[in-house]
mmCIF file of C-alpha atoms and ligand atoms in Angstrom:
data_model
loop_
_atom_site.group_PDB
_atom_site.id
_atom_site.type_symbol
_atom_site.label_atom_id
_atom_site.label_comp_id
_atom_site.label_asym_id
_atom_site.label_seq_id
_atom_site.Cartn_x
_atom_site.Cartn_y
_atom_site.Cartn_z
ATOM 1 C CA UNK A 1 0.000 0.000 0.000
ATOM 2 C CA UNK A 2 1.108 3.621 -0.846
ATOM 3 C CA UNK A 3 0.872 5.901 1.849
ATOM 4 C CA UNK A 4 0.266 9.662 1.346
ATOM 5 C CA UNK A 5 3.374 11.954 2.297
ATOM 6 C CA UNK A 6 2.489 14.118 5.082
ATOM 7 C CA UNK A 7 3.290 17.669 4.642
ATOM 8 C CA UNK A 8 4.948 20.414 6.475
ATOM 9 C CA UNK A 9 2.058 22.379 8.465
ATOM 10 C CA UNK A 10 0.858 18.704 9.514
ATOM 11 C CA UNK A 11 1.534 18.485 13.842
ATOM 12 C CA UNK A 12 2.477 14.979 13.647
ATOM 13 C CA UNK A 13 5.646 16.171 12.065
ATOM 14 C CA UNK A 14 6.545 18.220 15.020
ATOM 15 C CA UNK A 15 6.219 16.107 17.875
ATOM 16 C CA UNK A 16 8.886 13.283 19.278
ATOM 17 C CA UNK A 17 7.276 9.718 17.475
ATOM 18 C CA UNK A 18 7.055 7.003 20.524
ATOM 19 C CA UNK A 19 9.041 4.109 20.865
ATOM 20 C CA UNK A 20 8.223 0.900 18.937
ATOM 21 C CA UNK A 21 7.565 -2.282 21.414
ATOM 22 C CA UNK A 22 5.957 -4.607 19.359
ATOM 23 C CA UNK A 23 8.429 -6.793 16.221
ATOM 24 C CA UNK A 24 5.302 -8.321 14.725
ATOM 25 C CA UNK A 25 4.160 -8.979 11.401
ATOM 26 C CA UNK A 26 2.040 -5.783 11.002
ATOM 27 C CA UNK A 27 5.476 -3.593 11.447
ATOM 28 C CA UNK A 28 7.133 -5.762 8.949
ATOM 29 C CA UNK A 29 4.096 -4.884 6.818
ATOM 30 C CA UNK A 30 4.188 -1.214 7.607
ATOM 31 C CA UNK A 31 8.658 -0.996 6.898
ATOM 32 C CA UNK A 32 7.283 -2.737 3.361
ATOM 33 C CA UNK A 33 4.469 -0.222 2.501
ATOM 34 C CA UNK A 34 6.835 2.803 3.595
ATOM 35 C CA UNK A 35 9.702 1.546 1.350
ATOM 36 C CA UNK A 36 6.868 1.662 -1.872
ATOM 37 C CA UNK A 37 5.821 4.875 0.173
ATOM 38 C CA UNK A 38 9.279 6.263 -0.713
ATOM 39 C CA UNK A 39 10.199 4.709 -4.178
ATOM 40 C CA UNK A 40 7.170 6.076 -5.430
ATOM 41 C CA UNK A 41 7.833 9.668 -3.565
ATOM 42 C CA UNK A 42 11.331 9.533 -5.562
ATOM 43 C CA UNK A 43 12.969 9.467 -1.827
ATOM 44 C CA UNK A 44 16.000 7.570 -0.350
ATOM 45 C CA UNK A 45 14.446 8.029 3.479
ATOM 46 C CA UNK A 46 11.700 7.986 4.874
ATOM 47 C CA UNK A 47 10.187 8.226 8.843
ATOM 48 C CA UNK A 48 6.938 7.007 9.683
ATOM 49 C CA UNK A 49 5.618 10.477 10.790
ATOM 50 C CA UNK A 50 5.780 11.191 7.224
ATOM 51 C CA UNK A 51 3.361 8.551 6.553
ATOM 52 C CA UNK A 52 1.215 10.317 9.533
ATOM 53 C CA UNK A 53 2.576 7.570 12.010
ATOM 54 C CA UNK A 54 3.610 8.488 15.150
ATOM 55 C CA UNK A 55 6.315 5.929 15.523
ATOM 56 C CA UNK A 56 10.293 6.123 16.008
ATOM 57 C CA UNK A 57 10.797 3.724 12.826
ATOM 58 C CA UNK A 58 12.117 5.176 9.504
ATOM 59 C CA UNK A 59 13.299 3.420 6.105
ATOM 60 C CA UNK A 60 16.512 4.422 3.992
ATOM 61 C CA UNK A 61 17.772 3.508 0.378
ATOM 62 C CA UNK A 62 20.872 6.066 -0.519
ATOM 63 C CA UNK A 63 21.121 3.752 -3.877
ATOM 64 C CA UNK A 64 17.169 3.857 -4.598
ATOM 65 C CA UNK A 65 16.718 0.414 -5.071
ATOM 66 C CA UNK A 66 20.360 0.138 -7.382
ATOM 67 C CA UNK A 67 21.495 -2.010 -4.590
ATOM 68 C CA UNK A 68 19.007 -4.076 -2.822
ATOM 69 C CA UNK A 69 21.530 -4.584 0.275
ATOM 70 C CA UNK A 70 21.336 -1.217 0.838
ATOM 71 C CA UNK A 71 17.860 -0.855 2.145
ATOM 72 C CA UNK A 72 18.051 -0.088 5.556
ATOM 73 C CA UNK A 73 15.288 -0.390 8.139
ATOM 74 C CA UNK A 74 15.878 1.553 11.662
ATOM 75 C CA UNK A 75 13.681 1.230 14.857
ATOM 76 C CA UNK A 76 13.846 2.689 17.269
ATOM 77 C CA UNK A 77 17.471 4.468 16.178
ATOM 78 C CA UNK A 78 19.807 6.949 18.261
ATOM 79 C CA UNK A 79 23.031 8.714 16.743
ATOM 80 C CA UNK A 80 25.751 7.131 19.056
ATOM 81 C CA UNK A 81 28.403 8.990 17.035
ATOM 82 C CA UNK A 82 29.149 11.967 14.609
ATOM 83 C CA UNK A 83 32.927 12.932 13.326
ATOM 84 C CA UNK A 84 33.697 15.733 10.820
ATOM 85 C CA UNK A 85 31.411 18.138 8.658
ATOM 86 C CA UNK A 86 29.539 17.856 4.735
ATOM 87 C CA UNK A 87 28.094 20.906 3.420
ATOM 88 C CA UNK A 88 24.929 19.801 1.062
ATOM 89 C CA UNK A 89 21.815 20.616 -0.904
ATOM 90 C CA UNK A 90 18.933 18.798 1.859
ATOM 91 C CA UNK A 91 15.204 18.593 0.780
ATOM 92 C CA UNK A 92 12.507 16.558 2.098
ATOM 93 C CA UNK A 93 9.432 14.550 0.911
ATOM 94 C CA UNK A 94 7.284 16.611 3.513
ATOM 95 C CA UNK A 95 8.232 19.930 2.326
ATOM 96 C CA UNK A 96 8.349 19.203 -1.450
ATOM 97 C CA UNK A 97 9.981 22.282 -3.668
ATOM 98 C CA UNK A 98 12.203 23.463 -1.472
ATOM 99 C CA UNK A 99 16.213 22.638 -1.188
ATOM 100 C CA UNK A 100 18.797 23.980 1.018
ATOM 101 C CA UNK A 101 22.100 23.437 1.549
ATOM 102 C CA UNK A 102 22.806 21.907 5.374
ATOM 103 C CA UNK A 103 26.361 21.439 7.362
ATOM 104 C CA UNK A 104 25.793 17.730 8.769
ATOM 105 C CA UNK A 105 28.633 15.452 10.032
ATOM 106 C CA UNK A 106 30.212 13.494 7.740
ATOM 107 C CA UNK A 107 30.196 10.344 9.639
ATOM 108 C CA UNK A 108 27.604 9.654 11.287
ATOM 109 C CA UNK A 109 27.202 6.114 14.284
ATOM 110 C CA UNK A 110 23.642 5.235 14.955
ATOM 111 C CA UNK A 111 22.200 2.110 16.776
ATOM 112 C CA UNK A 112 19.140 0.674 16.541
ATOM 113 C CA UNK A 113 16.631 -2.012 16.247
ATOM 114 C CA UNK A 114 16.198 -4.277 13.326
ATOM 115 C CA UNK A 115 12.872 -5.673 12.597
ATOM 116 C CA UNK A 116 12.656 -8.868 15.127
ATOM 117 C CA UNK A 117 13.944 -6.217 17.628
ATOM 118 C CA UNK A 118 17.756 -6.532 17.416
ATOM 119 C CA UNK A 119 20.061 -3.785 18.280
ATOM 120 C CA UNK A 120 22.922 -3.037 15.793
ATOM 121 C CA UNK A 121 25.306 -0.354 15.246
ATOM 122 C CA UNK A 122 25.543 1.449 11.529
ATOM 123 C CA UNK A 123 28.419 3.878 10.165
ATOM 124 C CA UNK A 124 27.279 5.962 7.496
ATOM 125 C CA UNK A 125 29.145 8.372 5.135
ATOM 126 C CA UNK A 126 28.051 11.294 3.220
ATOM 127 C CA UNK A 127 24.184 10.967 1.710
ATOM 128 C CA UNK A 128 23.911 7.975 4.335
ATOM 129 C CA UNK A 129 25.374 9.907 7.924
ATOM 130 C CA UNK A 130 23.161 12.286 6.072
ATOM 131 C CA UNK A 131 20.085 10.224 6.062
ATOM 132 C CA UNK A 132 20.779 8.810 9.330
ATOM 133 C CA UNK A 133 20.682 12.596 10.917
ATOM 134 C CA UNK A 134 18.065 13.667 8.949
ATOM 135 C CA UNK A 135 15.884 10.551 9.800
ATOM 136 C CA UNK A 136 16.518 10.830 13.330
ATOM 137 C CA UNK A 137 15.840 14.245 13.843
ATOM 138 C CA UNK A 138 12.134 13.336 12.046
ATOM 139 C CA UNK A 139 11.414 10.466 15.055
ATOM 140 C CA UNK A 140 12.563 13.748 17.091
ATOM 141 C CA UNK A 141 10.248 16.412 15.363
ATOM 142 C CA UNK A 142 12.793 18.171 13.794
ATOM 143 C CA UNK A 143 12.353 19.081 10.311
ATOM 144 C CA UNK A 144 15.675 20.081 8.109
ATOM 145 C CA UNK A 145 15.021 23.278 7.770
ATOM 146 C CA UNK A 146 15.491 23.963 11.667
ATOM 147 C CA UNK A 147 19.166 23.556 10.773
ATOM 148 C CA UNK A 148 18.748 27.297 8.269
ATOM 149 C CA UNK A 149 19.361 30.539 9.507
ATOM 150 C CA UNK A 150 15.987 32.172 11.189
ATOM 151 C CA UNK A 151 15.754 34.171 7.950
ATOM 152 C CA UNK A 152 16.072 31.410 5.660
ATOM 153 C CA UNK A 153 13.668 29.317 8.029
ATOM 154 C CA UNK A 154 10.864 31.785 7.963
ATOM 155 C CA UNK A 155 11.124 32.606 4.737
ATOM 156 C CA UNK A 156 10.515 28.976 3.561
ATOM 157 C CA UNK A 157 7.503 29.031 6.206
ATOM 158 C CA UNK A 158 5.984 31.948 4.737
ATOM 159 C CA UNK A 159 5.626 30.506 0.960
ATOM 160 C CA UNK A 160 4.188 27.716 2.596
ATOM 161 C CA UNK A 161 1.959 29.334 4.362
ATOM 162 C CA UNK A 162 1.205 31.341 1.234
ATOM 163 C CA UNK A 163 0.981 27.969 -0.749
ATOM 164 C CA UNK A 164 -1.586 26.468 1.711
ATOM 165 C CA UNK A 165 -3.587 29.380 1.741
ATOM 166 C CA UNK A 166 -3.749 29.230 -1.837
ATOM 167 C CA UNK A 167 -4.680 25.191 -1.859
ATOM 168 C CA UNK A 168 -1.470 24.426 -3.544
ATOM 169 C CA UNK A 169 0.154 22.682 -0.469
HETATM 170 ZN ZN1 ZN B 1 12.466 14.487 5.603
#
C-alpha cells in the first residue's frame, strides 16, 4: 500500500514519534508499505511520521533500489556517534519544492533495532550519515530546515503558508 506523504504544516511532524515495542508482522508490513511509500515519492528516506505515524521507525535507500543490500530499516534508532562536517543541498518529501544546503557530520554512528527487535550499530558516510541525521531528527520532530538561519527558516515558512492558503500545499 502507498501511503500519502504528510506535509509540512501537519503536527504529527513536530512532535517526538514514541518508541516501537511490538516486532510483529504488522510492522514488517508497515517498513514494506513505507519503502513503496518512498520509491514512489522519488525518496531515499523515509520516517513514519511522514506517513502520519507516530512511531520512532524510519526506512533508507541512498542507492534507490540500485542495490538491494542497501535498504536499511531503523527502529527505534539513536546517533551514538558523529565525526567531521559535509556541506549539502537537503530537501525533504514533507516539504516538497524546497532545497537547502545543510552542514551535517560526515560520519555519522547510529544504533538501533532491526525488525525482530535486534540492536545493531551502523556507520554511514556522506548521503547515508546524512540520512541517518536527517531521519533521526524526524522520530525527534525536527524538520531540516530547523538547521537554516531564522531568515532562511521563515522565509521557507511563509511561501508555505502562502501555498496552503492558496490550496497548492
Ligand atoms: Zn524528511
Amino acid at each position: 500500500m502507498i501511503y500519502p506523504i504528510v506535509k509540512f504544516g501537519n503536527p504529527v511532524l513536530e512532535k517526538p514519534a514514541e518508541p516501537v515495542t511490538v516486532f510483529d508482522g504488522e510492522l514488517k508490513k508497515l517498513v514494506e508499505d513505507m519503502f513503496e511509500s518512498m520509491y514512489e515519492a522519488k525518496g531515499v528516506g523515509l520516517a513514519a511520521p511522514q506517513v502520519g505515524i507516530s512511531k520512532r521507525l524510519a526506512v533508507i535507500d541512498v542507492t534507490f533500489k540500485e542495490d538491494p543490500n542497501a535498504k536499511l530499516v531503523l527502529v527505534n534508532p539513536q546517533v551514538i556517534h558523529t565525526e567531521g562536517k559535509f556541506r549539502q543541498t537537503e530537501g525533504c518529501l514533507s516539504i516538497p519544492e524546497f532545497r537547502e544546503p545543510v552542514t551535517r557530520a560526515k560520519r555519522v554512528t547510529i544504533r538501533a533495532q532491526d525488525l525482530h527487535g535486534q540492536w545493531f550499530e551502523k556507520t554511514g558516510e556522506d548521503l547515508l550519515a546524512r540520512a541517518f541525521l536527517h531521519e533521526t531528527d524526524h522520530l525527534n520532530g525536527k524538520l531540516y530546515i530547523s538547521h537554516l538561519s531564522a531568515l532562511k527558516r521563515d522565509l521557507i515558512k511563509r511561501r508555505i503558508r502562502k501555498l496552503i492558503k492558496a490550496g497548492e500545499w
